[in-house]
XYZ file of N, CA, C and O in Angstrom:
684
model
N 11.247 -13.016 -23.511
C 9.974 -13.529 -23.508
C 8.922 -12.643 -22.740
O 9.346 -11.927 -21.754
N 7.930 -12.279 -23.337
C 7.012 -11.279 -22.668
C 6.348 -11.608 -21.491
O 6.289 -12.908 -21.155
N 5.974 -10.723 -20.635
C 5.500 -11.061 -19.257
C 4.341 -11.859 -19.210
O 4.058 -12.569 -18.303
N 3.325 -11.830 -20.183
C 2.260 -12.725 -20.194
C 2.484 -14.257 -20.528
O 1.438 -14.794 -20.238
N 3.604 -14.548 -20.665
C 3.927 -15.960 -21.202
C 3.929 -16.791 -19.893
O 3.447 -18.101 -19.919
N 4.206 -16.404 -18.768
C 4.246 -16.976 -17.620
C 3.001 -17.119 -16.788
O 1.960 -16.652 -17.357
N 2.990 -17.861 -15.552
C 1.718 -18.124 -14.928
C 1.931 -17.169 -13.710
O 2.824 -17.319 -13.063
N 0.815 -16.709 -13.424
C 0.522 -15.889 -12.235
C 1.672 -15.071 -11.712
O 2.099 -14.167 -12.553
N 2.058 -15.275 -10.360
C 3.136 -14.341 -10.087
C 4.573 -14.577 -10.640
O 5.346 -13.458 -10.493
N 4.872 -15.460 -11.303
C 6.002 -15.756 -12.021
C 6.203 -14.776 -13.010
O 7.139 -14.252 -13.257
N 4.981 -14.550 -13.801
C 5.122 -13.361 -14.817
C 5.213 -12.095 -14.441
O 6.140 -11.318 -14.975
N 4.820 -11.707 -13.108
C 4.800 -10.346 -12.573
C 6.529 -10.288 -12.059
O 7.221 -9.315 -12.324
N 6.999 -11.196 -11.505
C 8.424 -11.396 -11.104
C 9.424 -11.179 -12.213
O 10.454 -10.349 -11.941
N 9.108 -11.726 -13.461
C 10.188 -11.510 -14.491
C 10.333 -10.033 -14.826
O 11.654 -9.800 -15.223
N 9.630 -9.236 -14.542
C 9.847 -7.991 -15.100
C 10.161 -6.792 -13.913
O 10.182 -5.692 -14.236
N 10.243 -7.356 -12.731
C 10.393 -6.555 -11.669
C 11.905 -6.216 -11.465
O 12.743 -6.808 -11.712
N 11.971 -4.849 -11.121
C 13.139 -4.272 -11.214
C 13.122 -3.207 -9.938
O 12.260 -2.497 -9.797
N 14.029 -3.510 -9.036
C 14.120 -2.729 -7.753
C 15.338 -1.533 -7.992
O 16.454 -1.920 -8.253
N 15.009 -0.424 -7.611
C 15.959 0.714 -7.555
C 15.888 1.597 -6.547
O 14.726 2.063 -6.053
N 16.952 1.741 -5.673
C 17.218 2.425 -4.530
C 16.397 3.847 -4.832
O 16.810 4.551 -5.806
N 15.863 4.473 -3.873
C 15.200 5.577 -4.072
C 14.028 5.719 -4.908
O 13.354 6.799 -5.080
N 13.679 4.820 -5.717
C 12.451 4.804 -6.520
C 11.268 4.655 -5.582
O 11.399 4.119 -4.407
N 10.324 5.259 -6.238
C 8.876 5.114 -5.441
C 8.072 4.060 -6.205
O 7.982 3.750 -7.415
N 7.340 3.240 -5.285
C 6.551 2.168 -5.758
C 5.014 2.187 -5.052
O 4.991 2.448 -4.009
N 4.190 1.928 -5.969
C 2.748 1.593 -5.652
C 2.698 0.212 -5.453
O 3.071 -0.649 -6.325
N 2.218 -0.194 -4.220
C 2.303 -1.565 -3.890
C 0.699 -2.321 -3.439
O 0.188 -1.208 -2.813
N 0.486 -3.340 -3.860
C -0.831 -3.991 -3.123
C -0.347 -5.497 -2.586
O 0.317 -6.028 -3.349
N -0.457 -5.594 -1.299
C -0.296 -6.759 -0.739
C -1.722 -7.295 -0.089
O -2.365 -6.706 0.326
N -1.877 -8.590 -0.643
C -3.323 -9.155 -0.001
C -3.015 -10.210 0.877
O -2.061 -11.029 1.080
N -4.175 -10.634 1.639
C -4.260 -11.841 2.326
C -4.558 -13.032 1.480
O -5.262 -12.883 0.376
N -4.073 -14.176 1.788
C -4.658 -15.380 1.325
C -6.006 -15.576 1.199
O -6.684 -15.280 2.279
N -6.572 -15.882 -0.032
C -7.930 -16.054 -0.135
C -8.827 -14.636 0.170
O -10.115 -14.857 0.364
N -8.033 -13.740 0.190
C -8.762 -12.378 0.277
C -9.672 -12.355 1.823
O -10.696 -11.952 1.858
N -9.097 -13.164 2.716
C -9.878 -13.268 3.926
C -9.580 -11.863 4.723
O -8.677 -11.223 4.589
N -10.708 -11.520 5.409
C -10.767 -10.035 5.918
C -10.529 -10.029 7.333
O -11.204 -10.670 8.128
N -9.642 -9.245 7.745
C -9.344 -8.774 9.091
C -8.264 -8.027 9.530
O -8.172 -7.435 10.612
N -7.653 -7.332 8.355
C -6.597 -6.473 8.509
C -7.092 -4.963 9.279
O -6.065 -4.464 9.711
N -8.403 -4.719 9.299
C -8.582 -3.655 9.827
C -9.202 -3.770 11.288
O -9.736 -2.805 11.821
N -9.003 -5.006 11.704
C -9.218 -4.949 13.352
C -8.204 -4.274 14.032
O -7.143 -3.861 13.569
N -8.722 -3.626 15.219
C -7.711 -2.618 16.071
C -6.332 -3.341 16.067
O -5.290 -2.554 16.084
N -6.251 -4.538 16.500
C -5.037 -5.172 16.777
C -4.072 -5.214 15.521
O -2.899 -4.814 15.565
N -4.705 -5.656 14.362
C -3.951 -5.748 13.249
C -3.456 -4.220 12.626
O -2.549 -4.056 12.048
N -4.395 -3.320 12.761
C -4.281 -2.121 12.197
C -2.861 -1.412 13.106
O -2.090 -0.856 12.474
N -3.005 -1.504 14.448
C -1.932 -1.054 15.176
C -0.545 -1.788 14.571
O 0.525 -0.966 14.753
N -0.476 -3.147 14.588
C 0.563 -3.790 14.264
C 1.094 -3.320 12.815
O 2.307 -3.286 12.537
N 0.132 -3.262 11.942
C 0.619 -2.856 10.504
C 1.150 -1.504 10.674
O 2.344 -1.243 10.022
N 0.637 -0.605 11.225
C 1.122 0.838 11.239
C 2.362 0.916 12.123
O 3.394 1.551 11.592
N 2.605 0.097 13.256
C 3.817 -0.097 13.854
C 5.070 -0.634 13.019
O 6.145 0.012 13.028
N 4.603 -1.459 12.216
C 5.695 -2.137 11.271
C 5.951 -1.090 10.073
O 7.189 -1.002 9.609
N 5.108 -0.352 9.690
C 5.245 0.673 8.608
C 6.170 1.573 9.086
O 7.390 1.918 8.576
N 6.272 2.253 10.228
C 6.950 3.045 10.917
C 8.208 2.515 11.346
O 9.442 3.137 11.104
N 8.391 1.150 11.771
C 9.689 0.573 11.980
C 10.517 0.459 10.794
O 11.691 0.789 10.814
N 9.783 0.003 9.590
C 10.724 -0.095 8.329
C 11.213 1.419 7.938
O 12.189 1.598 7.241
N 10.497 2.275 8.262
C 10.774 3.698 8.066
C 11.868 4.050 8.698
O 12.878 4.643 8.465
N 11.853 3.965 10.133
C 12.974 4.446 10.964
C 14.342 3.684 10.650
O 15.416 4.043 10.969
N 14.101 2.237 10.230
C 15.271 1.386 9.636
C 15.780 1.976 8.264
O 16.719 1.267 7.833
N 15.206 2.959 7.623
C 15.461 3.507 6.426
C 15.337 2.299 5.263
O 16.084 2.527 4.321
N 14.421 1.386 5.571
C 14.046 0.564 4.431
C 13.254 1.081 3.397
O 13.431 1.030 2.045
N 12.367 1.966 3.704
C 11.492 2.729 2.924
C 10.893 4.143 3.599
O 11.047 4.189 4.745
N 10.375 4.920 2.734
C 9.632 6.027 3.288
C 8.375 5.739 2.726
O 7.935 5.880 1.489
N 7.420 5.856 3.633
C 5.830 5.816 3.532
C 5.337 6.970 2.937
O 5.612 8.018 3.785
N 4.757 7.135 1.967
C 4.036 8.416 1.546
C 2.439 8.346 1.815
O 2.054 9.165 2.467
N 1.969 7.191 1.586
C 0.561 7.182 1.882
C -0.100 5.503 1.824
O 0.767 4.763 1.098
N -0.786 5.246 2.591
C -1.381 3.737 2.776
C -2.707 3.843 3.073
O -3.063 4.720 3.976
N -3.348 2.807 2.728
C -4.783 2.355 2.911
C -4.634 0.945 3.286
O -4.388 0.223 2.483
N -5.190 0.623 4.549
C -5.078 -0.704 5.098
C -6.717 -1.314 4.781
O -7.567 -0.486 5.525
N -7.070 -2.030 3.887
C -8.312 -2.565 3.952
C -8.596 -3.699 4.433
O -7.610 -4.446 4.913
N -9.786 -4.417 4.662
C -10.052 -5.614 5.405
C -8.987 -6.681 4.752
O -8.851 -7.626 5.484
N -8.819 -7.129 3.569
C -8.229 -8.020 3.002
C -6.959 -7.481 2.035
O -6.300 -8.330 1.326
N -6.573 -6.301 1.972
C -5.249 -5.970 1.187
C -4.938 -4.564 1.727
O -5.480 -3.764 2.511
N -3.735 -4.325 1.364
C -3.107 -3.057 1.660
C -2.589 -2.440 0.408
O -2.014 -2.971 -0.336
N -2.771 -1.178 0.431
C -2.209 -0.161 -0.806
C -1.203 0.737 -0.205
O -1.595 1.308 0.906
N -0.051 0.745 -0.940
C 0.946 1.783 -0.175
C 1.657 2.248 -1.546
O 1.867 1.757 -2.477
N 2.046 3.792 -1.103
C 3.143 4.439 -2.158
C 4.375 4.599 -1.027
O 4.111 5.291 -0.146
N 5.353 4.139 -1.477
C 6.837 4.038 -0.759
C 7.740 4.410 -1.684
O 7.796 4.099 -2.766
N 8.798 5.214 -0.969
C 10.076 5.335 -1.707
C 10.752 4.255 -0.950
O 11.164 4.243 0.151
N 11.640 3.479 -1.919
C 12.515 2.731 -1.265
C 13.756 3.422 -0.856
O 14.489 4.192 -1.569
N 14.248 2.683 0.173
C 15.727 3.131 0.738
C 16.824 2.678 0.066
O 16.785 1.985 -1.065
N 18.032 2.953 0.484
C 19.228 2.810 -0.132
C 19.701 1.261 0.118
O 20.397 0.734 -0.686
N 19.219 0.710 1.258
C 20.032 -0.488 1.667
C 19.410 -1.879 1.387
O 19.956 -3.085 1.302
N 18.043 -1.982 1.047
C 17.253 -2.982 0.681
C 16.532 -3.267 -0.558
O 15.981 -2.122 -0.831
N 16.520 -4.196 -1.190
C 15.833 -4.277 -2.543
C 14.205 -4.385 -2.198
O 14.063 -4.724 -0.909
N 13.416 -4.269 -3.205
C 11.913 -4.025 -2.957
C 11.587 -5.475 -2.537
O 10.687 -5.408 -1.514
N 12.056 -6.533 -2.912
C 11.624 -7.753 -2.465
C 11.834 -8.122 -1.187
O 10.948 -8.686 -0.402
N 13.232 -7.635 -0.652
C 13.648 -7.613 0.734
C 12.777 -6.845 1.586
O 12.339 -7.251 2.763
N 12.443 -5.700 1.220
C 11.547 -4.792 1.973
C 10.159 -5.564 2.020
O 9.707 -5.539 3.332
N 9.748 -6.028 1.073
C 8.332 -6.745 1.255
C 8.445 -8.025 2.173
O 7.527 -8.234 3.044
N 9.386 -8.672 2.058
C 9.803 -9.894 2.621
C 9.803 -9.635 4.392
O 9.157 -10.121 5.201
N 10.604 -8.351 4.647
C 10.661 -7.868 6.072
C 9.207 -7.503 6.538
O 8.868 -7.921 7.607
N 8.450 -6.718 5.909
C 7.159 -6.285 6.174
C 6.211 -7.426 6.507
O 5.645 -7.537 7.462
N 6.136 -8.263 5.519
C 5.041 -9.489 5.744
C 5.719 -10.427 6.797
O 4.936 -10.886 7.556
N 7.074 -10.687 6.696
C 7.476 -11.602 7.685
C 7.261 -11.173 9.085
O 6.872 -12.011 10.000
N 7.449 -9.961 9.188
C 7.248 -9.499 10.785
C 5.996 -9.502 11.188
O 5.574 -9.442 12.296
N 5.111 -9.259 10.209
C 3.767 -9.327 10.584
C 2.964 -10.645 10.564
O 1.684 -10.741 10.995
N 3.566 -11.555 10.172
C 3.109 -12.915 9.987
C 2.474 -13.386 11.464
O 1.342 -14.041 11.292
N 3.334 -13.346 12.313
C 2.756 -13.814 13.815
C 1.313 -13.184 13.962
O 0.529 -13.886 14.453
N 1.272 -11.864 13.968
C 0.037 -11.157 14.144
C -1.130 -11.693 13.353
O -2.216 -12.007 13.714
N -0.712 -12.030 11.831
C -1.937 -12.579 11.089
C -2.107 -13.602 11.447
O -3.656 -14.196 11.451
N -1.227 -14.625 11.812
C -1.546 -15.983 12.103
C -2.571 -16.105 13.266
O -3.624 -16.861 13.330
N -2.338 -15.146 14.324
C -3.025 -15.157 15.394
C -4.477 -14.671 15.044
O -5.426 -15.125 15.918
N -4.774 -13.924 14.224
C -6.124 -13.555 13.677
C -6.732 -14.673 12.529
O -7.630 -14.317 11.742
N -5.994 -15.630 12.360
C -6.279 -16.488 11.258
C -6.165 -16.398 9.763
O -6.723 -16.818 9.059
N -5.209 -15.510 9.631
C -4.768 -14.954 8.294
C -3.385 -15.567 7.865
O -2.660 -15.673 8.518
N -3.061 -15.439 6.617
C -1.876 -15.616 5.869
C -1.854 -14.669 4.743
O -2.745 -14.165 4.321
N -0.560 -14.255 4.309
C -0.566 -13.454 3.252
C -0.698 -14.201 1.994
O 0.050 -15.298 2.225
N -1.146 -13.603 1.060
C -1.051 -14.174 -0.465
C 0.486 -14.277 -0.791
O 1.280 -13.097 -0.631
N 0.952 -15.097 -1.592
C 2.312 -15.184 -2.048
C 2.350 -14.146 -3.076
O 1.382 -13.723 -3.784
N 3.576 -13.346 -3.085
C 3.668 -12.278 -4.060
C 3.057 -11.041 -3.679
O 2.503 -10.817 -2.473
N 3.073 -10.122 -4.412
C 2.443 -8.914 -4.447
C 2.404 -8.047 -5.868
O 2.972 -8.403 -6.624
N 1.574 -6.996 -6.046
C 1.661 -6.135 -7.113
C 2.625 -5.115 -6.873
O 2.595 -4.393 -5.825
N 3.331 -4.514 -7.800
C 4.225 -3.393 -7.768
C 4.246 -2.825 -9.004
O 4.260 -3.194 -9.948
N 4.273 -1.612 -8.932
C 4.390 -0.453 -9.866
C 5.279 0.603 -9.836
O 5.291 1.373 -8.642
N 6.501 0.610 -10.235
C 7.606 1.666 -10.230
C 6.991 2.945 -10.884
O 6.666 3.004 -11.949
N 7.037 3.883 -9.911
C 6.644 5.263 -10.518
C 7.664 6.013 -11.173
O 8.845 5.964 -10.607
N 7.619 6.393 -12.392
C 8.676 7.193 -13.012
C 8.696 8.327 -12.499
O 7.771 9.092 -12.015
N 9.910 9.067 -12.783
C 10.173 10.490 -12.201
C 9.328 11.420 -12.528
O 8.608 12.390 -12.119
N 8.726 11.351 -13.956
C 7.687 12.358 -14.528
C 6.215 11.883 -14.225
O 5.426 12.689 -14.970
N 6.039 10.966 -13.735
C 4.436 10.418 -13.377
C 4.054 11.142 -12.370
O 4.492 11.330 -11.201
N 2.749 11.651 -12.401
C 1.925 12.439 -11.677
C 1.455 11.425 -10.345
O 1.006 10.323 -10.700
N 1.925 11.874 -9.140
C 1.382 11.029 -7.923
C 0.002 11.171 -7.530
O -0.522 10.483 -6.893
N -0.591 12.460 -7.952
C -1.944 12.582 -7.582
C -2.880 11.577 -7.769
O -3.819 11.118 -6.987
N -2.825 10.846 -9.075
C -3.743 9.755 -9.288
C -3.741 8.668 -8.401
O -4.701 7.895 -7.921
N -2.261 8.271 -7.962
C -1.968 7.356 -7.062
C -2.657 7.605 -5.514
O -3.265 6.832 -4.834
N -2.308 8.728 -5.289
C -2.812 9.205 -3.823
C -4.344 9.025 -3.701
O -4.884 8.778 -2.725
N -5.117 9.817 -4.927
C -6.506 9.457 -4.937
C -6.970 8.031 -4.730
O -7.915 7.686 -4.114
N -6.343 7.203 -5.862
C -6.749 5.812 -5.834
C -6.545 5.095 -4.439
O -7.527 4.466 -3.940
N -5.547 5.527 -3.560
C -5.334 4.781 -2.383
C -6.231 5.429 -1.349
O -6.783 4.665 -0.509
N -6.394 6.814 -1.530
C -7.334 7.464 -0.322
C -8.783 6.908 -0.549
O -9.665 6.588 0.395
N -9.242 6.770 -1.680
C -10.684 6.582 -2.211
C -11.018 5.001 -2.214
O -12.247 4.897 -2.178
N -9.984 4.196 -2.102
C -10.356 2.723 -2.216
C -11.436 2.183 -1.136
O -12.384 1.661 -1.551
N -11.430 2.528 0.165
C -12.439 2.328 1.182
C -13.809 2.790 0.701
O -14.900 2.174 1.021
N -13.839 4.021 0.367
C -15.050 4.584 -0.067
C -15.666 4.035 -1.418
O -16.961 3.745 -1.257
N -14.862 3.822 -2.359
C -15.404 3.207 -3.542
C -15.907 1.610 -3.368
O -16.693 1.167 -4.044
N -15.343 1.107 -2.238
C -15.868 -0.322 -1.988
C -17.046 -0.198 -0.938
O -17.580 -1.123 -0.383
N -17.400 1.001 -0.574
C -18.723 1.327 0.288
C -18.612 0.805 1.625
O -19.465 0.274 2.161
N -17.207 0.961 2.013
C -17.128 0.404 3.600
C -17.553 1.620 4.521
O -17.605 1.192 5.566
N -17.687 2.762 3.781
C -18.030 3.956 4.654
C -18.582 5.051 4.004
O -18.655 5.178 2.816
N -19.221 6.080 4.501
C -19.889 7.111 3.722
C -18.880 8.250 3.632
O -17.614 8.338 4.287
N -19.227 9.015 2.561
C -18.301 9.940 2.203
C -17.893 11.030 3.207
O -16.780 11.632 3.520
N -18.987 11.114 4.451
C -18.521 12.140 5.310
C -17.667 11.530 6.699
O -17.432 12.315 7.617
N -17.166 10.193 6.469
C -16.538 9.602 7.487
C -15.219 9.440 7.106
O -14.662 9.404 5.958
N -14.084 9.392 8.160
C -12.863 9.029 7.581
C -12.429 7.504 8.115
O -12.884 6.979 8.844
N -11.487 7.095 7.417
C -11.286 5.715 7.143
C -10.078 5.386 8.375
O -9.007 6.244 8.131
N -10.203 4.577 9.270
C -9.245 4.605 10.147
C -8.069 3.892 9.736
O -6.711 3.968 10.518
N -8.026 3.103 8.654
C -6.636 2.452 8.192
C -6.040 3.376 6.991
O -5.139 2.595 6.308
N -6.362 4.584 7.042
C -5.514 5.452 6.012
C -4.423 6.271 6.916
O -4.638 6.846 7.805
N -3.218 6.176 6.281
C -2.224 6.953 6.685
C -1.548 7.886 5.561
O -1.296 7.275 4.532
N -1.083 8.823 5.968
C -0.212 9.738 4.928
C 0.891 10.515 5.657
O 0.574 11.009 6.675
N 2.106 10.471 4.909
C 3.234 11.169 5.480
C 2.890 12.509 5.704
O 2.079 13.309 5.106
N 3.285 13.218 6.706
C 3.021 14.622 7.201
C 3.348 15.609 6.045
O 2.401 16.288 5.665
N 4.364 15.381 5.353
C 4.882 16.285 4.320
C 3.822 16.170 3.085
O 3.755 17.184 2.328
N 3.273 14.996 2.865
C 2.347 14.724 1.705
C 0.985 15.302 2.155
O 0.219 15.808 1.452
N 0.601 15.212 3.325
C -0.639 15.588 3.890
C -1.014 17.031 3.914
O -1.900 17.514 3.501
N 0.308 17.728 3.893
C 0.370 19.142 3.805
C -0.312 19.488 2.474
O -1.115 20.627 2.529
N 0.088 18.895 1.380
C -0.433 19.342 0.023
C -1.916 18.451 -0.157
O -2.927 19.015 -0.694
N -1.828 17.209 0.105
C -3.019 16.399 -0.258
C -4.124 16.511 0.600
O -5.190 16.652 0.033
N -3.979 16.771 1.876
C -4.858 17.009 2.984
C -5.773 18.307 2.453
O -7.079 18.376 2.711
N -5.160 19.287 2.164
C -5.753 20.641 1.391
C -6.634 20.451 0.406
O -7.683 21.018 0.179
N -6.499 19.198 -0.397
C -7.423 18.926 -1.580
C -8.614 18.228 -0.915
O -9.731 18.212 -1.718
N -8.757 17.665 0.333
C -9.904 16.783 0.706
C -10.768 17.764 1.260
O -10.594 18.966 1.495
N -12.213 17.344 1.549
C -13.082 17.803 2.294
C -13.095 17.475 3.474
O -13.661 16.653 4.195
N -11.940 18.072 4.468
C -11.896 17.938 5.779
C -11.452 16.363 6.170
O -11.942 15.821 7.016
N -10.501 15.796 5.400
C -10.022 14.639 5.362
C -11.084 13.444 4.959
O -10.957 12.060 5.297
N -12.147 13.860 4.350
C -12.975 13.170 3.730
C -13.105 13.588 2.098
O -12.724 14.518 1.802
N -13.353 12.425 1.269
C -13.748 12.894 -0.163
C -14.853 13.688 -0.495
O -15.787 13.568 0.316
N -14.760 14.498 -1.505
C -15.968 15.215 -2.017
C -16.643 14.123 -2.708
O -16.283 13.294 -3.179
N -18.017 14.311 -2.608
C -18.808 13.490 -3.193
C -18.556 13.133 -4.770
O -18.790 12.157 -5.220
N -18.306 14.126 -5.314
C -17.846 14.418 -6.908
C -16.765 13.061 -7.021
O -16.934 12.626 -8.338
N -15.966 12.997 -5.986
C -14.794 12.244 -6.424
C -15.285 10.719 -6.372
O -14.562 9.859 -7.116
N -16.551 10.471 -5.942
C -17.054 8.991 -5.879
C -17.872 8.707 -6.858
O -18.544 7.610 -6.997
N -18.250 9.849 -7.826
C -19.166 9.466 -8.784
C -18.786 8.692 -9.855
O -17.605 8.492 -10.313
């Protein structure tokens, strides 16, 4: 049955495949796209949970942008947990902090498994540029909700304009 025959998230889940060690581009949204993920309290909680899951070898975070109503991540999945389990841990552990801010997670998530031969640069650029393209800040400012693994920042950071996008990237 084709993916488009189901409704909503059911259709997305039908084609989902979890593979240890594979990299995934993920998008997680708040319910009704309510905005508050970028408050200092939630930014800290999200960053802590990203680090905690990395320490538990659930995933390896390559790059993340935390937007007011959603999160974009590029992660490498660990050996012990399927993708759905990793997302369940991440969302579940953050749910008390979200509820305290009047938020809930949207059911489901978007995922795209990255093929071995797929270029990562467009994904890094999409994640990095998202707040700029949404006009949340000027090109000369840095987004407080952007995180990048040290080894990835070594090459990707060199491409940026001192941790900011070049104006041509936003045209």
